[in-house]
PDB file of C-alpha atoms in Angstrom:
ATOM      1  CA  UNK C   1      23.402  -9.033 -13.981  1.00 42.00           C
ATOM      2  CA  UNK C   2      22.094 -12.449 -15.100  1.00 46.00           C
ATOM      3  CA  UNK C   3      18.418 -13.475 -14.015  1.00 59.00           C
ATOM      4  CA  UNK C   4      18.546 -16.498 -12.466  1.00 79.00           C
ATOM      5  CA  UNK C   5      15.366 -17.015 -10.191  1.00 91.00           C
ATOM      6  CA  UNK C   6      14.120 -19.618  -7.760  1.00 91.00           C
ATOM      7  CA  UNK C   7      11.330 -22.402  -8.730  1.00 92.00           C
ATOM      8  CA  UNK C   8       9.920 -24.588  -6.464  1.00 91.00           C
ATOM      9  CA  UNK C   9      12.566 -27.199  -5.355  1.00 92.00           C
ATOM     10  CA  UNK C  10      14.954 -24.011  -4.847  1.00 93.00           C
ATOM     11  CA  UNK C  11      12.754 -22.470  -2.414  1.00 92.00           C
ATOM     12  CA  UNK C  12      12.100 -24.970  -0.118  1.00 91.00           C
ATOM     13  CA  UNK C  13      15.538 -26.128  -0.575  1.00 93.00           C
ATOM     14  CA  UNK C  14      16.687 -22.820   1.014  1.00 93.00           C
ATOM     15  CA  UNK C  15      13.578 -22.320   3.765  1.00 92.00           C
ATOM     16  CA  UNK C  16      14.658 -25.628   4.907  1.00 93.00           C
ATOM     17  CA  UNK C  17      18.374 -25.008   4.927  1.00 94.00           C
ATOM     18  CA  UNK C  18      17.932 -21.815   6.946  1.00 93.00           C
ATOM     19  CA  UNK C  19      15.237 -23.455   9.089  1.00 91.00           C
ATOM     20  CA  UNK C  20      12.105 -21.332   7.825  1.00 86.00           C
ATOM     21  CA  UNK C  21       8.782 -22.120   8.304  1.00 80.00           C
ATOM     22  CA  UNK C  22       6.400 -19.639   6.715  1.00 74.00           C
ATOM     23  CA  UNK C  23       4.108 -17.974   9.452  1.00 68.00           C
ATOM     24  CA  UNK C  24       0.850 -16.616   8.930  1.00 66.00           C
ATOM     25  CA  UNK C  25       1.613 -13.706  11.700  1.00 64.00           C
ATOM     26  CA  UNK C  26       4.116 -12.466   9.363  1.00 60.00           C
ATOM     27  CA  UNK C  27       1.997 -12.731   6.475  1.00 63.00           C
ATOM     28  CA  UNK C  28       4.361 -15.109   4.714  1.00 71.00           C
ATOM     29  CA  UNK C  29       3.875 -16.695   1.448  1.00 84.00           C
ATOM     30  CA  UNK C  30       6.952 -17.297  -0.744  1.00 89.00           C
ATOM     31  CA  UNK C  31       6.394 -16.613  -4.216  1.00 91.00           C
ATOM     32  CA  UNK C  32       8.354 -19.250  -6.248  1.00 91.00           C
ATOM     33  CA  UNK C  33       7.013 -19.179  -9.953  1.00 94.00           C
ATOM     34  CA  UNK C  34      10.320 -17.509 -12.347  1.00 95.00           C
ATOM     35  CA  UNK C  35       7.004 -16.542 -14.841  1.00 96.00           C
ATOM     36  CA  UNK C  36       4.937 -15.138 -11.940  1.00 96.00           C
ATOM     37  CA  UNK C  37       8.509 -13.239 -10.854  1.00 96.00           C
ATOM     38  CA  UNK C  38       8.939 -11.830 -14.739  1.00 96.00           C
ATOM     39  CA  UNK C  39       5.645 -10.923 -15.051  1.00 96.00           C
ATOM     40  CA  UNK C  40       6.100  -8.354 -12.055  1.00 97.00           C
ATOM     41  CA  UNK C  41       9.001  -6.860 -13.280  1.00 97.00           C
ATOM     42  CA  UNK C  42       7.906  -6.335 -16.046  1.00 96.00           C
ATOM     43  CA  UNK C  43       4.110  -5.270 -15.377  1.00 96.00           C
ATOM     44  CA  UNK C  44       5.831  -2.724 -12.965  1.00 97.00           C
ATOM     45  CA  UNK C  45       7.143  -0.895 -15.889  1.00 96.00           C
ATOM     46  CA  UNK C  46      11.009  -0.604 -14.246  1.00 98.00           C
ATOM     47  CA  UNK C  47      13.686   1.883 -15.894  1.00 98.00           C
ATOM     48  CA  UNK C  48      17.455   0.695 -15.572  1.00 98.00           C
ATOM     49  CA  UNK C  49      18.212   3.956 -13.464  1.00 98.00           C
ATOM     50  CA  UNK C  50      15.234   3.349 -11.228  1.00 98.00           C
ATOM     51  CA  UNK C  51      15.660   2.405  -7.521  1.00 98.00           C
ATOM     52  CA  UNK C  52      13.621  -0.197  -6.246  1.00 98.00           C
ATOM     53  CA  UNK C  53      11.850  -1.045  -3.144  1.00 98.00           C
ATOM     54  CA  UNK C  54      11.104  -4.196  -1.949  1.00 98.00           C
ATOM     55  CA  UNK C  55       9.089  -5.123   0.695  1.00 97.00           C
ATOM     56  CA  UNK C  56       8.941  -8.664   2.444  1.00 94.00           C
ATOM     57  CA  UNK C  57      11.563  -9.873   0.133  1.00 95.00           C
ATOM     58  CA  UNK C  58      11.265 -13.709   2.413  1.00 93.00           C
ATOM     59  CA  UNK C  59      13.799 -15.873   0.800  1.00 95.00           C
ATOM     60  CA  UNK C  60      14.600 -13.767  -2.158  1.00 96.00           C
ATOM     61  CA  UNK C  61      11.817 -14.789  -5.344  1.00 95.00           C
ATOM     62  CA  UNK C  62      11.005 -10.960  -6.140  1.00 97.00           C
ATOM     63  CA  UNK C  63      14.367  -9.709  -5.198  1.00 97.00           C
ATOM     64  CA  UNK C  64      16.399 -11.492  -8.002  1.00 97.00           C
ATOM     65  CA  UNK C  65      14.428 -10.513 -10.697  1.00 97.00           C
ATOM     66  CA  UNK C  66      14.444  -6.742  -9.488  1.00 98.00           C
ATOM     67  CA  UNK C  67      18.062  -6.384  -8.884  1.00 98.00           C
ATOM     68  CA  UNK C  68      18.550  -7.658 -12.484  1.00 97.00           C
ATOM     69  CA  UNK C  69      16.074  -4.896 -13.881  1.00 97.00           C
ATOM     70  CA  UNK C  70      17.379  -1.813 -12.049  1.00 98.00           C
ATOM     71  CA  UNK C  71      20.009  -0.147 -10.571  1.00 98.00           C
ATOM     72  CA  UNK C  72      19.476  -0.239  -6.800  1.00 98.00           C
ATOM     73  CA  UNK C  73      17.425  -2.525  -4.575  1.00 98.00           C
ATOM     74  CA  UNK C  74      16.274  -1.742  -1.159  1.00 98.00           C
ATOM     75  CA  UNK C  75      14.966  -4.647   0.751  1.00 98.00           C
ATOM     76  CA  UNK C  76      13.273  -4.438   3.987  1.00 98.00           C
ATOM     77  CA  UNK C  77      12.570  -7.561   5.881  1.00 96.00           C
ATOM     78  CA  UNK C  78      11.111  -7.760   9.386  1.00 94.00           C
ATOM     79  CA  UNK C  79      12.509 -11.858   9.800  1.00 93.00           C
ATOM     80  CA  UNK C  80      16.511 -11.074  11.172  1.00 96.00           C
ATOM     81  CA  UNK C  81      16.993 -14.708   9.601  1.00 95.00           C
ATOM     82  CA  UNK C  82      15.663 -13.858   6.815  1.00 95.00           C
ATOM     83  CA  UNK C  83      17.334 -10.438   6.396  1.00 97.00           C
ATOM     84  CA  UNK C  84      20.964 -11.824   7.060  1.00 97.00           C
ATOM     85  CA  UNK C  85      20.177 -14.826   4.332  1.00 96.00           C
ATOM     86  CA  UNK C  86      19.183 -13.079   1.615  1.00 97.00           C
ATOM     87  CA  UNK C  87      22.690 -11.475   0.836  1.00 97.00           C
ATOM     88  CA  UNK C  88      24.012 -14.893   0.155  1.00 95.00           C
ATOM     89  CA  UNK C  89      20.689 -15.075  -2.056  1.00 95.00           C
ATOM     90  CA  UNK C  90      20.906 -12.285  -4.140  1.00 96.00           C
ATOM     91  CA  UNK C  91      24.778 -11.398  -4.547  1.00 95.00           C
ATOM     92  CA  UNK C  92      24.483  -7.988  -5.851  1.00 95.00           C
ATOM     93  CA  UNK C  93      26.350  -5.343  -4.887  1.00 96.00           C
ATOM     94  CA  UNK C  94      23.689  -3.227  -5.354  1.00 98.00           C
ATOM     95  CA  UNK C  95      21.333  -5.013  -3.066  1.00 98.00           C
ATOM     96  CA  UNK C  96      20.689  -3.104   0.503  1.00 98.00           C
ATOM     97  CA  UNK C  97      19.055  -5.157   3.037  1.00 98.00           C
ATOM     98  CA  UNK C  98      17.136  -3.457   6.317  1.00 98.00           C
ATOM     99  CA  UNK C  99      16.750  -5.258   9.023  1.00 98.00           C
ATOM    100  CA  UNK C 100      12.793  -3.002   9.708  1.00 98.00           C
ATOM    101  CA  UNK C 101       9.494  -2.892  10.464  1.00 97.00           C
ATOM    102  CA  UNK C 102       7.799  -1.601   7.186  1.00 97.00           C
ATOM    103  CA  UNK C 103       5.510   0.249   8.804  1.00 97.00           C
ATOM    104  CA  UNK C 104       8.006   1.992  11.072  1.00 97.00           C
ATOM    105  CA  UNK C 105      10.872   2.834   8.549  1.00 98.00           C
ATOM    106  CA  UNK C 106      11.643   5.988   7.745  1.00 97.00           C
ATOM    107  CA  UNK C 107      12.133   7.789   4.361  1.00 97.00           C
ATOM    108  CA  UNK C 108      16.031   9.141   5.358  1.00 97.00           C
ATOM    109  CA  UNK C 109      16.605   5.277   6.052  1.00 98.00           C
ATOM    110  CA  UNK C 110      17.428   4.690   2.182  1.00 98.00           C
ATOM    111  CA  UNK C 111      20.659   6.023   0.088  1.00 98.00           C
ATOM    112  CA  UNK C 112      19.892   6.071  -2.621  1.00 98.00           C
ATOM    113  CA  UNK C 113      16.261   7.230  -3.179  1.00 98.00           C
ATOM    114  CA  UNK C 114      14.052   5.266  -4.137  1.00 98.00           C
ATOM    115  CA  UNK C 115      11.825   5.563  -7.000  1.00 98.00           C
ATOM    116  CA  UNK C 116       9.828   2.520  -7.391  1.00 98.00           C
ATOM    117  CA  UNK C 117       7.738   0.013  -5.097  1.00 98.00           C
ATOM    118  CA  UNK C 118       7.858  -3.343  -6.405  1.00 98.00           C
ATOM    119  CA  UNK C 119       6.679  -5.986  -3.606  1.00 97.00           C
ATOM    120  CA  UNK C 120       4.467  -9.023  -2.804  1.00 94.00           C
ATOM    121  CA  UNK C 121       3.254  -7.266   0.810  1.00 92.00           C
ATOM    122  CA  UNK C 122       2.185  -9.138   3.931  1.00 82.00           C
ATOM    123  CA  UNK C 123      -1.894  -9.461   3.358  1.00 80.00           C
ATOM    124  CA  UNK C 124      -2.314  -8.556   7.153  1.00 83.00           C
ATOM    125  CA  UNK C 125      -0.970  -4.693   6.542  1.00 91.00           C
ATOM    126  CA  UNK C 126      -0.422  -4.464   2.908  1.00 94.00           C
ATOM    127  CA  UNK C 127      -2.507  -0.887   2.789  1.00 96.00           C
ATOM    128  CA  UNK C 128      -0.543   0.867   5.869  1.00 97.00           C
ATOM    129  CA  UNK C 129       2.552  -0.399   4.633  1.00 97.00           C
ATOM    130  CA  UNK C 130       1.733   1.312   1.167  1.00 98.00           C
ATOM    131  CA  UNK C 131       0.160   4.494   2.884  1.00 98.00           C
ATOM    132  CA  UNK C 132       3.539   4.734   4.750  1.00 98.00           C
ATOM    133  CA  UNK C 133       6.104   4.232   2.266  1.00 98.00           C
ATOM    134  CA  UNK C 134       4.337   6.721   0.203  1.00 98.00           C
ATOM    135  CA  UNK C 135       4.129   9.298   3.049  1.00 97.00           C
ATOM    136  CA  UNK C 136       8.047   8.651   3.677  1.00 97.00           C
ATOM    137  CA  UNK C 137       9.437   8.444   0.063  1.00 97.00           C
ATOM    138  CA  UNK C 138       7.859  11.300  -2.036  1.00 96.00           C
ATOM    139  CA  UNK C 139      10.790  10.313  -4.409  1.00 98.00           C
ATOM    140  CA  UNK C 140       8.541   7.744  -5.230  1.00 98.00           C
ATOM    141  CA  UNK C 141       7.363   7.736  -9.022  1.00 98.00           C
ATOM    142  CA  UNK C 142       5.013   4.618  -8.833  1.00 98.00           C
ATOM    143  CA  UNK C 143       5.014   0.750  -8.167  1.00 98.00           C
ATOM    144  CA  UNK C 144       3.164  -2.088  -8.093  1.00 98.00           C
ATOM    145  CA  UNK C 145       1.784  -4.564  -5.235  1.00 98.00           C
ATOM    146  CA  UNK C 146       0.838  -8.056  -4.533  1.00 96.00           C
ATOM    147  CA  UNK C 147      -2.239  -7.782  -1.944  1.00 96.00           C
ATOM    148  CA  UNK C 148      -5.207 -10.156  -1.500  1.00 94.00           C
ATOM    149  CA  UNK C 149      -7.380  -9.984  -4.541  1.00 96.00           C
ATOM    150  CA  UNK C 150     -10.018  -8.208  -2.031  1.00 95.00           C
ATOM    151  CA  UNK C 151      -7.793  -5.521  -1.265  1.00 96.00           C
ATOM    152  CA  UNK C 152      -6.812  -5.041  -4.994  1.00 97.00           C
ATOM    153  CA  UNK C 153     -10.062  -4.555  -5.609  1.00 97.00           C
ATOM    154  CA  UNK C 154     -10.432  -2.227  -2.403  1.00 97.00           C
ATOM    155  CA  UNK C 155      -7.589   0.107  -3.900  1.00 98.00           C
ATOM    156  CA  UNK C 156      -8.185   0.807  -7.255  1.00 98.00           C
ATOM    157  CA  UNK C 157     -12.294   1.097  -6.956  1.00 98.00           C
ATOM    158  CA  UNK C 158     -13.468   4.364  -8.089  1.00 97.00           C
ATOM    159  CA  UNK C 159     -16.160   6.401  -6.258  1.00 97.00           C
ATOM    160  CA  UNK C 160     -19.730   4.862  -6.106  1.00 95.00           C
ATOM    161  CA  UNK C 161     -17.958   1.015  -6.011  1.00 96.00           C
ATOM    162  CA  UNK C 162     -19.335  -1.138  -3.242  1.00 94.00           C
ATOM    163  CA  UNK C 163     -15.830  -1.673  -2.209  1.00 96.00           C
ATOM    164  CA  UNK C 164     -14.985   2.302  -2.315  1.00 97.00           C
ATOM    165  CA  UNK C 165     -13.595   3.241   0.707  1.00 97.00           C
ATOM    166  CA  UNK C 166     -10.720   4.031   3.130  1.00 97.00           C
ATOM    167  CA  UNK C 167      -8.066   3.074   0.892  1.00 97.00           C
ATOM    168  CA  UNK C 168      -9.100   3.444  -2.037  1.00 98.00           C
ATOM    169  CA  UNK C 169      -9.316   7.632  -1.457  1.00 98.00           C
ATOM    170  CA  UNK C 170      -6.095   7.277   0.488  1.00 98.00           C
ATOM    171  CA  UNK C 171      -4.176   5.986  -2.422  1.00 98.00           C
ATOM    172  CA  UNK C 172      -5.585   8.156  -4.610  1.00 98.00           C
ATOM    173  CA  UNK C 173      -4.401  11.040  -2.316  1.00 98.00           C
ATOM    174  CA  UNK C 174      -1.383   9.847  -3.951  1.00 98.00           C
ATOM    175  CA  UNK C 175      -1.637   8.383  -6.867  1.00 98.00           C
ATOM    176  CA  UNK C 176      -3.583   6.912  -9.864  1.00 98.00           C
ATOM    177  CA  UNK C 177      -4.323   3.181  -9.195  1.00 98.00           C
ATOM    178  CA  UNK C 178      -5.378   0.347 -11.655  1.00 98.00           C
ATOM    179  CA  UNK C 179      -5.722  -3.236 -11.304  1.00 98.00           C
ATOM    180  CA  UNK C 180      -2.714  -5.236 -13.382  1.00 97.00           C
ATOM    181  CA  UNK C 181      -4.404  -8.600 -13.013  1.00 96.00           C
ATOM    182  CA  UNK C 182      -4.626 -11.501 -11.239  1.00 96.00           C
ATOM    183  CA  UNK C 183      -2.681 -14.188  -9.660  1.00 96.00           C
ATOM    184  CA  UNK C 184      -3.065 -17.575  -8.660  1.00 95.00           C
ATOM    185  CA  UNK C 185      -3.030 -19.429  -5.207  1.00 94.00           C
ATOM    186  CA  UNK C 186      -0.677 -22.210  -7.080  1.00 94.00           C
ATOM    187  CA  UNK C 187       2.249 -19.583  -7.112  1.00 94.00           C
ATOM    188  CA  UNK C 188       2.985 -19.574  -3.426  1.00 92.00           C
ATOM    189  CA  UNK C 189       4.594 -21.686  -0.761  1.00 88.00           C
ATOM    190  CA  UNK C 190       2.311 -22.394   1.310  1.00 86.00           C
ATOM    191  CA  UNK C 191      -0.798 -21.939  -0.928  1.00 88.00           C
ATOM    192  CA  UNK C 192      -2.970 -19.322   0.280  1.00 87.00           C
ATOM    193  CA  UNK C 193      -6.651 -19.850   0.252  1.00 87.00           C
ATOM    194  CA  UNK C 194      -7.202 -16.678  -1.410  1.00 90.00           C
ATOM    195  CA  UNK C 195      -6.461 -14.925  -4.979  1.00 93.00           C
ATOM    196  CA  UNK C 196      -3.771 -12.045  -5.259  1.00 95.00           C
ATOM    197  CA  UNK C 197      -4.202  -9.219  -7.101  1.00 97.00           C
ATOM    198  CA  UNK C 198      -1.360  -7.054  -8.603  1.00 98.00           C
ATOM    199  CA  UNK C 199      -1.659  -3.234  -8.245  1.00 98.00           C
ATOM    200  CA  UNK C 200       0.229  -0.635 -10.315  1.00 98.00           C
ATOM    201  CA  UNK C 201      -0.128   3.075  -9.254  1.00 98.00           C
ATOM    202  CA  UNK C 202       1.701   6.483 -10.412  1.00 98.00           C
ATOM    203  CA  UNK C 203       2.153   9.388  -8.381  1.00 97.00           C
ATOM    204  CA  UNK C 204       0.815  12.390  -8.828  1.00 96.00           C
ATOM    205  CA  UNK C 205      -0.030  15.565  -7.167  1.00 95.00           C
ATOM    206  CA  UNK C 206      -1.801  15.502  -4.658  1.00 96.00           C
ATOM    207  CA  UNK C 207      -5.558  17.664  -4.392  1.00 95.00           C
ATOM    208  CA  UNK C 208      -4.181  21.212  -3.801  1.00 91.00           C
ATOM    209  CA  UNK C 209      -5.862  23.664  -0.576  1.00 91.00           C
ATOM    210  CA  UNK C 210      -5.965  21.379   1.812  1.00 93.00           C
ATOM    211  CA  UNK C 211      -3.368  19.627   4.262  1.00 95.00           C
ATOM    212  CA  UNK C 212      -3.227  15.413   4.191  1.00 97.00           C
ATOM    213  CA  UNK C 213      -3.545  15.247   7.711  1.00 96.00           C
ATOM    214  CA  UNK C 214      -6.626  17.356   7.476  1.00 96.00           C
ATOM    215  CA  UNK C 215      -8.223  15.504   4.677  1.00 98.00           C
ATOM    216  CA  UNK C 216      -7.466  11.780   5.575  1.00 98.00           C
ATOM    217  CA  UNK C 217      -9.351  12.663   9.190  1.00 97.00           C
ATOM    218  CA  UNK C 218     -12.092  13.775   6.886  1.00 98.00           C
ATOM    219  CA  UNK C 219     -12.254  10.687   4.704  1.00 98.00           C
ATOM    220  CA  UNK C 220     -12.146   8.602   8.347  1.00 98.00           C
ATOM    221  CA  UNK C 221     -15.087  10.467   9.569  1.00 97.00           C
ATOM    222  CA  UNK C 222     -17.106   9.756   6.488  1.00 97.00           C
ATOM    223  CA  UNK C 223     -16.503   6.003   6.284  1.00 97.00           C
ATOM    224  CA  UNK C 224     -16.922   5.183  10.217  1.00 96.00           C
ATOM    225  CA  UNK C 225     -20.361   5.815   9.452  1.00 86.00           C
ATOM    226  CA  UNK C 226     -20.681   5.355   5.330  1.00 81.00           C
ATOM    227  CA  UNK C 227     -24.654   4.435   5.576  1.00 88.00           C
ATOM    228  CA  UNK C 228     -25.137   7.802   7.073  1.00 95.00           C
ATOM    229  CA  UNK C 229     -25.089  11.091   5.022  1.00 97.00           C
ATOM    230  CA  UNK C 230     -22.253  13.276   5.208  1.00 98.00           C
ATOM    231  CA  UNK C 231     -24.069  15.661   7.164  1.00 97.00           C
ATOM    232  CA  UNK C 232     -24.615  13.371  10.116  1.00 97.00           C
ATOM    233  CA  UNK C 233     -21.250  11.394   9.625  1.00 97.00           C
ATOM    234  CA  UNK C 234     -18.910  14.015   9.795  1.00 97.00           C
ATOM    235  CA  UNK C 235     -21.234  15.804  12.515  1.00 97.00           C
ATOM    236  CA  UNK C 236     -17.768  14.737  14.613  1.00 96.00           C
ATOM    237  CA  UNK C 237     -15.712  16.498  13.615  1.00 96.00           C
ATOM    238  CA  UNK C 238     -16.945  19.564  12.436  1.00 96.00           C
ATOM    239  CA  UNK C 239     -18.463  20.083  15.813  1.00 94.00           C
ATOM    240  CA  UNK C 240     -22.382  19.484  14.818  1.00 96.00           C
ATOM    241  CA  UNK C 241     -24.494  18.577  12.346  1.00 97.00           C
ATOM    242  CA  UNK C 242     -25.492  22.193  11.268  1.00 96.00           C
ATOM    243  CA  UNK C 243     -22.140  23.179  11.072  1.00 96.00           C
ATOM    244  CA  UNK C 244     -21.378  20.138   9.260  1.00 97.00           C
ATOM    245  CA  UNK C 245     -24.119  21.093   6.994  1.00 97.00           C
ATOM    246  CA  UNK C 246     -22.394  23.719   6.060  1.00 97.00           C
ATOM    247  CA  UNK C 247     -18.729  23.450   5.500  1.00 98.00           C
ATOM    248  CA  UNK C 248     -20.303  20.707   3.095  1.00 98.00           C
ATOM    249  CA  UNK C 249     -22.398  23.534   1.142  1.00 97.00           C
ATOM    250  CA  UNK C 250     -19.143  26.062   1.387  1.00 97.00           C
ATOM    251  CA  UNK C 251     -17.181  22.566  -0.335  1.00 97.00           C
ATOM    252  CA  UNK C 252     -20.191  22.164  -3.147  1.00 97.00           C
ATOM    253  CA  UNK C 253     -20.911  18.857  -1.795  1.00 98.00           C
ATOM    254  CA  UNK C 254     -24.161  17.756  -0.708  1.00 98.00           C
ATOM    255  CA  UNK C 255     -24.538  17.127   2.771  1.00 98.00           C
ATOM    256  CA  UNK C 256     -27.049  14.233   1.708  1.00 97.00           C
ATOM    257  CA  UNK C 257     -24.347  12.567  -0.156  1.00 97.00           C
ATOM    258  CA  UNK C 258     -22.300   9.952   1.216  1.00 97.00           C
ATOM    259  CA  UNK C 259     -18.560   9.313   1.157  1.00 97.00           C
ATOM    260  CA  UNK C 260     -19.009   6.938  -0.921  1.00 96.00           C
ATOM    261  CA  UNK C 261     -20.000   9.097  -3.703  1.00 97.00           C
ATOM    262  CA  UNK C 262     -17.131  11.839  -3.442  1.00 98.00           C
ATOM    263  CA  UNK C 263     -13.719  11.764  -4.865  1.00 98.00           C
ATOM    264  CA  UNK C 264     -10.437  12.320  -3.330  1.00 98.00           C
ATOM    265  CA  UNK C 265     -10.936  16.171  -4.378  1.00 98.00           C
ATOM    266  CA  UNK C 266     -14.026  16.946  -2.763  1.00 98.00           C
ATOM    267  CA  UNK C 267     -12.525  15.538   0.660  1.00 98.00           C
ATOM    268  CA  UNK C 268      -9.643  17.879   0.011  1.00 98.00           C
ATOM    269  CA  UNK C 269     -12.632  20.892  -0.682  1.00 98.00           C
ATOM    270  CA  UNK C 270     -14.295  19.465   2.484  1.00 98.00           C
ATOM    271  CA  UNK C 271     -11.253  19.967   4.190  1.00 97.00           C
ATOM    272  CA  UNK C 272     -10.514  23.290   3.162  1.00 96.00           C
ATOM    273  CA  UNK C 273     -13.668  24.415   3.316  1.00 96.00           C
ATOM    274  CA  UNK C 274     -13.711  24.280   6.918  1.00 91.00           C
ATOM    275  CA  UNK C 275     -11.000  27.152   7.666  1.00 83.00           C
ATOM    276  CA  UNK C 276     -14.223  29.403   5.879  1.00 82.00           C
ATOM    277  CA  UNK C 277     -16.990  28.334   8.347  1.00 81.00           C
ATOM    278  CA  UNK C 278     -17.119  30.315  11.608  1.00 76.00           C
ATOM    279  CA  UNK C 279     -17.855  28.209  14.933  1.00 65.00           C
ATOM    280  CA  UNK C 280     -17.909  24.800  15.742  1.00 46.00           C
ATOM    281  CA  UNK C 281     -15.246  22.655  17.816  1.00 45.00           C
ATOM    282  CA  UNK C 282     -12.955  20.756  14.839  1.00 45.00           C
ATOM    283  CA  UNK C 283     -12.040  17.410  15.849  1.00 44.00           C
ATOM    284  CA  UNK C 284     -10.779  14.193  14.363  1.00 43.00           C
ATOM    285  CA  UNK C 285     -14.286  11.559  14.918  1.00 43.00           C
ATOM    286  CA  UNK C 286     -13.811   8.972  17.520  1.00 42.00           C
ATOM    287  CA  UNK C 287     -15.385   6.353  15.240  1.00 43.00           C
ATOM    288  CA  UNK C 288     -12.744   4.130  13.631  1.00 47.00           C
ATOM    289  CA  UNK C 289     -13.082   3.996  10.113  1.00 48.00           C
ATOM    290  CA  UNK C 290     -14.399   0.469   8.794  1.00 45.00           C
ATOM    291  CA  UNK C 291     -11.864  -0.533   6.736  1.00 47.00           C
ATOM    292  CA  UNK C 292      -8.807   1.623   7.079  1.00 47.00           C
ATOM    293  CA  UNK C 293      -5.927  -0.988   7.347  1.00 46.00           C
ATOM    294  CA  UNK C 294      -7.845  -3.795   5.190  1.00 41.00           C
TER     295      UNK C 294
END
């Protein structure tokens, strides 16, 4: 399929033909840089066999350039005039378009699989969006994201970062993140007031022993409280401090240490570890954590 992509004038060109006016409660900013577009493609390192998935297409930008890289596109748009347009936008046969909330579609939703996530994501719930597609698709090899710079940063921090946290350990439940640069306000219609950052992850297997369920309620408890130690942060939901103390000790973590300092695998020992440790009511914390959807 030929690559032809949308600048500027073709953008607003279209929003204003279909009557679009970016909103900020959808998170919409339309990319509309053809170098910007290339640059993702090709930073997302796309086979021709892979099947992509898009999410937040808006009026098509990111969608051209995948459907002429791969060999399905699935496109999931929560706008209905924005879903029914973007046929007319990209005329690929291979294009599927769902009409969805991102955060509430499920994995059996797309024929055929897919195998990559390529997508400039709403800022306001670019981390649950990834967290669920992930959880829905385990076809999924890898991708790259467009988030906020902030959250870029958030996701692909290592343990011991100041911006360690929520989902940077829930990513890396799932795969290996790293930062793939940076990209400018000037890029988007309308021009956000913040940097983007791209994102490019590969799956892998997940820590063995220990359920996800299990160890994400861990990694919530720790973080609701990350200035306290472990030992008196996930007092919650082990059912005490004591016994907190030690299904920490059974784990070989520190129950002065703080979440953090610990990688994805020592939540999954924490997590396991409990099954070992007589007594104690187990229960999910009733703290939120921090920074779980940002």
């Amino acid at each position: 399929m030929a690559e032809t992509l949308l600048g500027p004038a073709e953008i607003r060109e279209l929003a204003a033909r279909l009557g679009v006016a970016p909103t900020k409660k959808l998170g919409q900013n339309f990319l509309h840089d053809p170098n910007t577009i290339r640059r993702i493609v090709a930073a997302a390192g796309l086979r021709p066999d892979d099947v992509a998935l898009e999410v937040g297409p808006g009026l098509g930008s990111l969608t051209l350039g995948l459907a002429a890289a791969v060999r399905h596109v699935h496109a999931v748009e929560i706008d209905p005039t924005l879903a029914r347009a973007l046929p007319e936008t990209v005329t690929a046969p291979h294009l599927t378009v769902h009409l969805s909330d991102a955060l509430r579609i499920r994995g059996d939703a797309f024929d055929p699989a897919p195998t990559m996530l390529v997508a400039n994501l709403p800022y306001n719930v670019a981390v649950p969006v990834v967290l669920h597609l992930l959880a829905e698709s385990p076809t999924l090899r890898g991708g790259l994201v467009m988030v906020q710079k902030e959250v870029a940063d958030r996701l692909v921090a290592g343990p011991g970062s100041k911006v360690y946290g929520v989902p940077s350990v829930k990513l890396a439940w799932y795969a290996e993140a790293r930062s793939a640069g940076k990209v400018p306000p000037a890029v988007f219609w309308p021009v956000p007031n913040v940097d983007s950052g791209l994102v490019a992850f590969s799956k892998r297997e997940p820590p063995a022993g220990a359920d996800r369920t299990d160890v994400f309620a861990v990694v919530d408890a720790a973080f609701a409280q990350r200035r306290k130690t472990l030992r008196a942060a996930l007092a919650g939901w082990a059912g005490g401090p004591d016994r907190a103390e030690s299904v920490l000790r059974a784990a070989g973590v520190s129950p002065q240490a703080r979440g953090e300092a610990l990688t994805v695998g020592e939540f999954a020992a924490i997590a396991a570890a409990r099954l070992s440790v007589p007594g104690g009511k187990l229960s999910r914390s009733d703290a939120q954590p921090e920074e779980a959807d940002s």
